[in-house]
CSV table of C-alpha atoms in Angstrom, one decimal:
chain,number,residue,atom,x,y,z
F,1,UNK,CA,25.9,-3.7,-9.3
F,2,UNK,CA,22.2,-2.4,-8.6
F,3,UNK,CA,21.7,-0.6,-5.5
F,4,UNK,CA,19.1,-2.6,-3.4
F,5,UNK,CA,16.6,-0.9,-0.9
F,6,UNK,CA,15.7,-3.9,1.5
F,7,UNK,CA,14.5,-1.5,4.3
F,8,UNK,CA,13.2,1.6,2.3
F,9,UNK,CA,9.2,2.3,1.8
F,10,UNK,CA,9.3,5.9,0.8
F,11,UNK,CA,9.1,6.5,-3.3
F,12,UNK,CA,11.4,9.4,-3.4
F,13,UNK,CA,13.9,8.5,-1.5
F,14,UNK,CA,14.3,5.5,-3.3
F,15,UNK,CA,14.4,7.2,-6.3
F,16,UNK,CA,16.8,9.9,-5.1
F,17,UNK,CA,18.7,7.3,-3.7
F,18,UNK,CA,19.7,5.4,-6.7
F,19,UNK,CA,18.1,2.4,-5.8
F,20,UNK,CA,16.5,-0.3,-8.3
F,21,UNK,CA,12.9,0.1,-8.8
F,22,UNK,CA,10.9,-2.7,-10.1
F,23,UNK,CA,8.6,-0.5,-12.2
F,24,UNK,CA,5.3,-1.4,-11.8
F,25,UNK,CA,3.9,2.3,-12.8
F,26,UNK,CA,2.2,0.7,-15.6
F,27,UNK,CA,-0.5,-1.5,-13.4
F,28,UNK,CA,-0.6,2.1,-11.5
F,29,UNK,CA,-1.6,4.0,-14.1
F,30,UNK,CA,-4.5,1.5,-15.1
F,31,UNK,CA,-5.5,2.4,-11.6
F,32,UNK,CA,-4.8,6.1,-11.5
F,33,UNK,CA,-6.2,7.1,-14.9
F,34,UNK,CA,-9.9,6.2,-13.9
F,35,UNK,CA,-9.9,2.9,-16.5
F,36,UNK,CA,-11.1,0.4,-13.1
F,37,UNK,CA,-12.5,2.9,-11.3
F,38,UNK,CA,-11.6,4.5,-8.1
F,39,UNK,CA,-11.7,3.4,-5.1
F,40,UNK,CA,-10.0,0.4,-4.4
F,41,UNK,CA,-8.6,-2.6,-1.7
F,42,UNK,CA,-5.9,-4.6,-1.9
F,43,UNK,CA,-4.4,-7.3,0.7
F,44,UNK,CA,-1.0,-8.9,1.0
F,45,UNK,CA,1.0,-10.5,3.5
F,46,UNK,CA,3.4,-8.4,6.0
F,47,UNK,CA,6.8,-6.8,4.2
F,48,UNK,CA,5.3,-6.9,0.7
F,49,UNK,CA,5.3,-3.6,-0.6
F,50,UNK,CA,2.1,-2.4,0.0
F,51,UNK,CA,3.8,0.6,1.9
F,52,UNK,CA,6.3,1.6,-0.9
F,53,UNK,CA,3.0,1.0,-3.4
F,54,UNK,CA,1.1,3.8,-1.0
F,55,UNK,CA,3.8,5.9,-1.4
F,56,UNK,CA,4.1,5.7,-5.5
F,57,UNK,CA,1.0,6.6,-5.6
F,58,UNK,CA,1.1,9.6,-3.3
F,59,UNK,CA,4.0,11.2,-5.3
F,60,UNK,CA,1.4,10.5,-8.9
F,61,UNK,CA,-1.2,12.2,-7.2
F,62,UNK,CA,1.2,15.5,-6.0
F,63,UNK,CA,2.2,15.5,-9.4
F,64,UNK,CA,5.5,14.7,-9.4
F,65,UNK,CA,6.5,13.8,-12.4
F,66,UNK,CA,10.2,14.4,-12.1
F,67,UNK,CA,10.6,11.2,-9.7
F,68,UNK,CA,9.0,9.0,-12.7
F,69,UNK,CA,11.7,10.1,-15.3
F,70,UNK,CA,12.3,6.7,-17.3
F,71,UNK,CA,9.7,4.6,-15.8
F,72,UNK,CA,6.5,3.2,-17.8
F,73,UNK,CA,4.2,6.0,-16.4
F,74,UNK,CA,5.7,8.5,-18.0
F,75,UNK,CA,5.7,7.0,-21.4
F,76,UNK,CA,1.6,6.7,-20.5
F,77,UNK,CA,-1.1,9.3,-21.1
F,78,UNK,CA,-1.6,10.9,-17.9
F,79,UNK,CA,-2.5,14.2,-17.0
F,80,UNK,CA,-0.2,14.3,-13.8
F,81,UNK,CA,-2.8,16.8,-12.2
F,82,UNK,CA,-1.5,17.6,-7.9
F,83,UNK,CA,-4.3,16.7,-5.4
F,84,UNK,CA,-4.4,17.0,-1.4
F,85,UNK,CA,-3.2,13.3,-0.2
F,86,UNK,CA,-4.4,12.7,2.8
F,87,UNK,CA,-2.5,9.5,4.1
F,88,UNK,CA,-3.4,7.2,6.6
F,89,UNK,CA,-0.8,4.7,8.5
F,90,UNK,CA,-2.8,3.0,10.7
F,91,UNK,CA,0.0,1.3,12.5
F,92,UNK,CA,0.3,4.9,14.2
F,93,UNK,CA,-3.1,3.9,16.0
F,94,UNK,CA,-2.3,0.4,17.6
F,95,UNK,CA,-3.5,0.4,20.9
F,96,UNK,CA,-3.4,-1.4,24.4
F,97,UNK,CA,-7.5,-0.5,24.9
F,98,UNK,CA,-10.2,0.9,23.7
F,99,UNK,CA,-10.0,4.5,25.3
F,100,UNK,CA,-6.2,4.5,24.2
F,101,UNK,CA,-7.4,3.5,20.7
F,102,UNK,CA,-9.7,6.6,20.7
F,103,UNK,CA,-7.1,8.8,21.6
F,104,UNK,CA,-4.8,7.8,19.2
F,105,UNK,CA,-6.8,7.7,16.1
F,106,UNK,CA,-8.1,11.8,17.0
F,107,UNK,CA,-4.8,12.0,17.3
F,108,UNK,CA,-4.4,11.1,13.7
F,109,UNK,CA,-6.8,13.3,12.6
F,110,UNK,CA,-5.1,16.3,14.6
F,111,UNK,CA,-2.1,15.6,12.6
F,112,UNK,CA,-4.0,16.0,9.3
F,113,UNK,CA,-5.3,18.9,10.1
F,114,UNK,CA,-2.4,20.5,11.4
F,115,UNK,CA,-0.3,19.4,8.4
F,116,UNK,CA,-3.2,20.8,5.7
F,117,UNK,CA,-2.9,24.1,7.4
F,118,UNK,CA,-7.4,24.0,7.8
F,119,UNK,CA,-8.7,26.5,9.9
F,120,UNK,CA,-12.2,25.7,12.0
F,121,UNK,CA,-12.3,22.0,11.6
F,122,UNK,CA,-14.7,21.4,14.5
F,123,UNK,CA,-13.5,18.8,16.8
F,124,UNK,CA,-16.0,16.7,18.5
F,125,UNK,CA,-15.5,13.3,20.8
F,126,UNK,CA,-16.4,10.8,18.4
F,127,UNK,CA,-13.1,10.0,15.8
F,128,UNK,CA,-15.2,9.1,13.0
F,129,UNK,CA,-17.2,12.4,12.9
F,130,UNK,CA,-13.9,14.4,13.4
F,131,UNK,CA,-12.6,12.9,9.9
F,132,UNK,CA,-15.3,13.7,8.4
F,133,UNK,CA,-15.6,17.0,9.6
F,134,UNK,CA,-11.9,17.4,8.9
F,135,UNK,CA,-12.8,15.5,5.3
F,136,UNK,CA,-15.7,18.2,4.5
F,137,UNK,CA,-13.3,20.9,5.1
F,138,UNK,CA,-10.5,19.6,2.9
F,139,UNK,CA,-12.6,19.3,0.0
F,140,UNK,CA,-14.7,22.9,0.7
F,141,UNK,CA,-10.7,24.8,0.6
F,142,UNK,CA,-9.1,22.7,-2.0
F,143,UNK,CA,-11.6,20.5,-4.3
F,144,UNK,CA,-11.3,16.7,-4.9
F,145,UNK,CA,-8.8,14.9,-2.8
F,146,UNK,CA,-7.0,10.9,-2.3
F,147,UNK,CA,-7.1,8.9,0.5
F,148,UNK,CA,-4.2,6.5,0.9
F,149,UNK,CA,-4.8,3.6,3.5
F,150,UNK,CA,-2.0,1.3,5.3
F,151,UNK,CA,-2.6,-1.4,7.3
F,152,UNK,CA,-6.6,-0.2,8.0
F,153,UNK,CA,-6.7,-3.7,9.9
F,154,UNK,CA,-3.8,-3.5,12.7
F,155,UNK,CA,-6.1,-1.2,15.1
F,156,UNK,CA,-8.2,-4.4,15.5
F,157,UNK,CA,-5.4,-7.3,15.8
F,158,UNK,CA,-4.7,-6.7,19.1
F,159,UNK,CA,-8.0,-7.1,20.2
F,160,UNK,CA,-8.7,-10.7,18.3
F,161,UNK,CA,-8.4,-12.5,21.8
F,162,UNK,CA,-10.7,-10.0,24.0
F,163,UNK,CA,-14.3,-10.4,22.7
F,164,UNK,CA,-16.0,-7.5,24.7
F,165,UNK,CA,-13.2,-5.1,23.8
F,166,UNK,CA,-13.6,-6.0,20.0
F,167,UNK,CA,-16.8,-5.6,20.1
F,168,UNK,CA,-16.0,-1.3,20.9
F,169,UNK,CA,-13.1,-1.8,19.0
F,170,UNK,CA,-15.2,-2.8,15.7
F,171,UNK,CA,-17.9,-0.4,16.3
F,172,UNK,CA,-14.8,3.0,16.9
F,173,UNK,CA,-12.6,1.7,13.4
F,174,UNK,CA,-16.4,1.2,11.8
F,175,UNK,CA,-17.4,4.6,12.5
F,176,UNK,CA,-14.0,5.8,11.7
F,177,UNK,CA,-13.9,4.5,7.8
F,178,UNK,CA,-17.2,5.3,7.3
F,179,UNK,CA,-16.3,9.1,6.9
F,180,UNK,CA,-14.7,7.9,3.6
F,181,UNK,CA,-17.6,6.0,2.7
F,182,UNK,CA,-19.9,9.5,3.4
F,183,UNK,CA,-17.3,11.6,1.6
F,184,UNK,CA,-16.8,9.0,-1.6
F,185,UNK,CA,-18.2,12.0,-3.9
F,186,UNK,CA,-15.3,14.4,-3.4
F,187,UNK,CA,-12.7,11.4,-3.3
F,188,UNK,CA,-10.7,11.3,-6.7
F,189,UNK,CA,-9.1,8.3,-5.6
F,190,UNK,CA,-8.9,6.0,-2.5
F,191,UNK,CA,-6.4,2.6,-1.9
F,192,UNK,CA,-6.7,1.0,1.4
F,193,UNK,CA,-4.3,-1.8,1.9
F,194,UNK,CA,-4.2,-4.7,5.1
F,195,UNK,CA,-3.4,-7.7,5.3
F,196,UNK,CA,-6.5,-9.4,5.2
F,197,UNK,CA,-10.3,-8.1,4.6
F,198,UNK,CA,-11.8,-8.5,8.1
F,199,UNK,CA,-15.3,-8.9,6.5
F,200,UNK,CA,-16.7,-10.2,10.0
F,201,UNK,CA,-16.2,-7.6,12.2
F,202,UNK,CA,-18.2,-5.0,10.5
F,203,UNK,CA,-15.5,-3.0,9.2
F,204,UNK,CA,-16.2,-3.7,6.1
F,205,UNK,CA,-19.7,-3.0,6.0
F,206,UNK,CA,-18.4,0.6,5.8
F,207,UNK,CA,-16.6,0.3,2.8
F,208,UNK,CA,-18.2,-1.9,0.8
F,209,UNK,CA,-18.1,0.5,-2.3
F,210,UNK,CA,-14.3,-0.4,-3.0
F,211,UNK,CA,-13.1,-2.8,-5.6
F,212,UNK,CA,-11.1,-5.6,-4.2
F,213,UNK,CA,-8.5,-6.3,-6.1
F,214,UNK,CA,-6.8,-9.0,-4.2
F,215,UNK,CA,-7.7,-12.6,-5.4
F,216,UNK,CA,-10.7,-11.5,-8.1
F,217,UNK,CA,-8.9,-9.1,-11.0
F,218,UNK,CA,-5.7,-11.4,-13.1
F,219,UNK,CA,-4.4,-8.1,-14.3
F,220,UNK,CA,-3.4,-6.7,-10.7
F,221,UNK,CA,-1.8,-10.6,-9.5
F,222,UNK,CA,1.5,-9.0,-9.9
F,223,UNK,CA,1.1,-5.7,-8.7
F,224,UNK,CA,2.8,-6.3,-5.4
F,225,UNK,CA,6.2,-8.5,-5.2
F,226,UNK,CA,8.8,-9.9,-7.7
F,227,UNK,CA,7.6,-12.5,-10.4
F,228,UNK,CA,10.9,-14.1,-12.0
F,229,UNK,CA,11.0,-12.0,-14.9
F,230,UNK,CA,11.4,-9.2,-12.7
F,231,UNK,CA,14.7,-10.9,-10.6
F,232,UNK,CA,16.1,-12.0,-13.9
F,233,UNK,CA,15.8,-8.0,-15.5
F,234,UNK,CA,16.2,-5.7,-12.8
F,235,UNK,CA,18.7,-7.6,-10.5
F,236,UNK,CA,21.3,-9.2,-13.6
F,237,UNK,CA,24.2,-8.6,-11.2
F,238,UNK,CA,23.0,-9.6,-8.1
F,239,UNK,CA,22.3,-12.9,-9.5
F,240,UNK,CA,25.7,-13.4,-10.9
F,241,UNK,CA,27.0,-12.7,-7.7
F,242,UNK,CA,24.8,-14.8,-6.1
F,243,UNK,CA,25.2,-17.8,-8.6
F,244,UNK,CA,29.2,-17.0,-8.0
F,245,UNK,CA,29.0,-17.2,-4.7
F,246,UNK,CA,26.6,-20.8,-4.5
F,247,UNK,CA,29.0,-22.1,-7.6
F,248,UNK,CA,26.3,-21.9,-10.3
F,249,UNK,CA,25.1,-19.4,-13.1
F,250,UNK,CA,22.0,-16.9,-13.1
F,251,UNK,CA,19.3,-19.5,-14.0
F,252,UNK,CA,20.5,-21.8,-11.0
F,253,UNK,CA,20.9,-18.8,-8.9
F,254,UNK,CA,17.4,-17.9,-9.8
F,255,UNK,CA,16.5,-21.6,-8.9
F,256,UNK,CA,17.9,-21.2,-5.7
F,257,UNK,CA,15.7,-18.0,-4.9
F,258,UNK,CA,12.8,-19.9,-5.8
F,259,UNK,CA,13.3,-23.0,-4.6
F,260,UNK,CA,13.9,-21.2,-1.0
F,261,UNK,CA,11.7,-18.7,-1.0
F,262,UNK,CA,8.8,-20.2,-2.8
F,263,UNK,CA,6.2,-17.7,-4.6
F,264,UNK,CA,2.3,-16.6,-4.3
F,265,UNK,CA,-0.2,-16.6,-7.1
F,266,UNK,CA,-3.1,-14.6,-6.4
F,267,UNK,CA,-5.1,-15.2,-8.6
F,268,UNK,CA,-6.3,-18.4,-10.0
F,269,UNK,CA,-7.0,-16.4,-13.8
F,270,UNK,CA,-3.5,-15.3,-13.6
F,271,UNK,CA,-0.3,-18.0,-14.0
F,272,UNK,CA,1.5,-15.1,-12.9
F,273,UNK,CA,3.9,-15.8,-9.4
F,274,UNK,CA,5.5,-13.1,-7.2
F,275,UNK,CA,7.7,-13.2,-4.6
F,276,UNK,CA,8.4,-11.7,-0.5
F,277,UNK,CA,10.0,-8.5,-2.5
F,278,UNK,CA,11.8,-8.0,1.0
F,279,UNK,CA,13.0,-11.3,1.5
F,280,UNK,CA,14.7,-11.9,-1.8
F,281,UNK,CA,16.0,-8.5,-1.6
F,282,UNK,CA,17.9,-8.9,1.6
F,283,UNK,CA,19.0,-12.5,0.0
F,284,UNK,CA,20.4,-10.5,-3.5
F,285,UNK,CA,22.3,-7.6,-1.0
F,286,UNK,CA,23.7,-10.1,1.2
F,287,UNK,CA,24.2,-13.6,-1.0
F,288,UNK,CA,22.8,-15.6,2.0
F,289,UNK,CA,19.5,-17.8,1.5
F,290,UNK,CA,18.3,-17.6,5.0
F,291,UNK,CA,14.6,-16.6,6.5
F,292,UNK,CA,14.3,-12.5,6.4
């Protein structure tokens, strides 16, 4: 019976682990091969994969090719070239006020330049100007370089309710994701993912160079989640246990997914429909239909 990750977001170790992954590395590659460009946005709701997506795409970009053994990728034409990821999880900087918010996001950048080993990064007070400083000397020591983004937008959400606070708020994360903005010319590739685009509290107005593919592009609808297809032929005997269990065969059992958890279509060019990838998971592990 397949192996089911319902509470893994890490590429290798889901690969190293033996669990199912639903391949996707063929929308990737349209991505990571410079055909669309590259820079790019995508939103989702919460638990949808945009993590484990952030993390595929780190281990293309470090060139390991020996964690995509079978998948679509590695059928693809793709020079598998290693680049610098720097990675972002913005969680990491949720805050209970501004100054604390400040704090935590040069604490970020302390991290990265700790973990790339950079030497002379001048640190000054403003957070923003310290990534880009730290930015500059990333691409002076090692050449071109990706920028992975989770959750950009949960720094703000705390703040929704507290207008004068916001208004720092937006001006600190502004200032912060403009440094990718001023360094787009030594970016091979950048993905920031949220949950929504917060397109009226200025962040965006820093980033405004990416390509959003969340609603607009039919080809990238099912790039995050499960369409049916995708239950039906990576999860055969999950679904026979499952139909076994609610006395029916895979098609009901399929039904019954459905018909409980619903589906998302995000695009209005695209018939295609996907799935909470977490919430069907953790109903194909445990055979119950309940809210995950």
């Amino acid at each position: 019976m397949e192996k089911i990750a319902t509470d893994t977001y890490t590429f290798e170790k889901l690969r190293k682990g033996g669990y199912t992954y639903v391949d996707k590395t063929d929308l990737l590659w349209q991505l990571v091969a410079n055909q669309e460009g590259s820079q790019f946005f995508i939103s989702r709701p919460r638990r949808f994969g945009k993590s484990l997506m952030l993390s595929t795409l780190q281990a293309i970009f470090e060139g390991r090719r020996d964690l995509f053994k079978g998948l679509k990728i590695d059928h693809l034409d793709y020079d598998w070239a290693a680049y610098p990821v720097v990675a972002l999880d913005m969680s990491e900087a949720v805050s209970e006020s501004v100054d604390q918010l400040h704090e935590n996001l040069t604490d970020i950048v302390d991290g990265l330049v700790e973990s790339f080993g950079l030497k002379g990064v001048r640190k000054v007070s403003s957070p923003g100007k310290y990534l880009g400083n730290f930015l500059k000397a990333l691409a002076s020591a090692r050449g071109a370089f990706v920028v992975l983004v989770d959750e950009y937008d949960v720094p703000l959400q705390g703040f929704f309710g507290d207008r004068a606070s916001l208004v720092r708020v937006r001006k600190l994360m502004h200032d912060f994701y403009i440094a990718l903005k001023n360094n787009e010319k030594n970016i091979r590739f950048l993905m920031l993912t949220g949950v929504t685009k917060l397109t009226k509290v200025s962040v965006f107005s820093g980033l405004n160079h990416l390509t959003d593919l969340t609603m607009k592009r039919k080809e990238y609808a099912a790039l995050l989640g499960y369409t049916p297809d995708e239950i039906a032929a990576f999860f055969p005997h999950r679904l026979d246990a499952l139909a076994k269990k609610h006395k029916t065969d895979r098609k009901g059992a399929l039904k019954l997914l459905l018909d409980w958890y619903d589906s998302y279509r995000f695009s209005h060019l695209s018939t295609a429909r996907v799935c909470n990838p977490i919430s069907v998971g953790q109903a194909l592990a445990t055979g119950a239909l309940e809210s995950h």
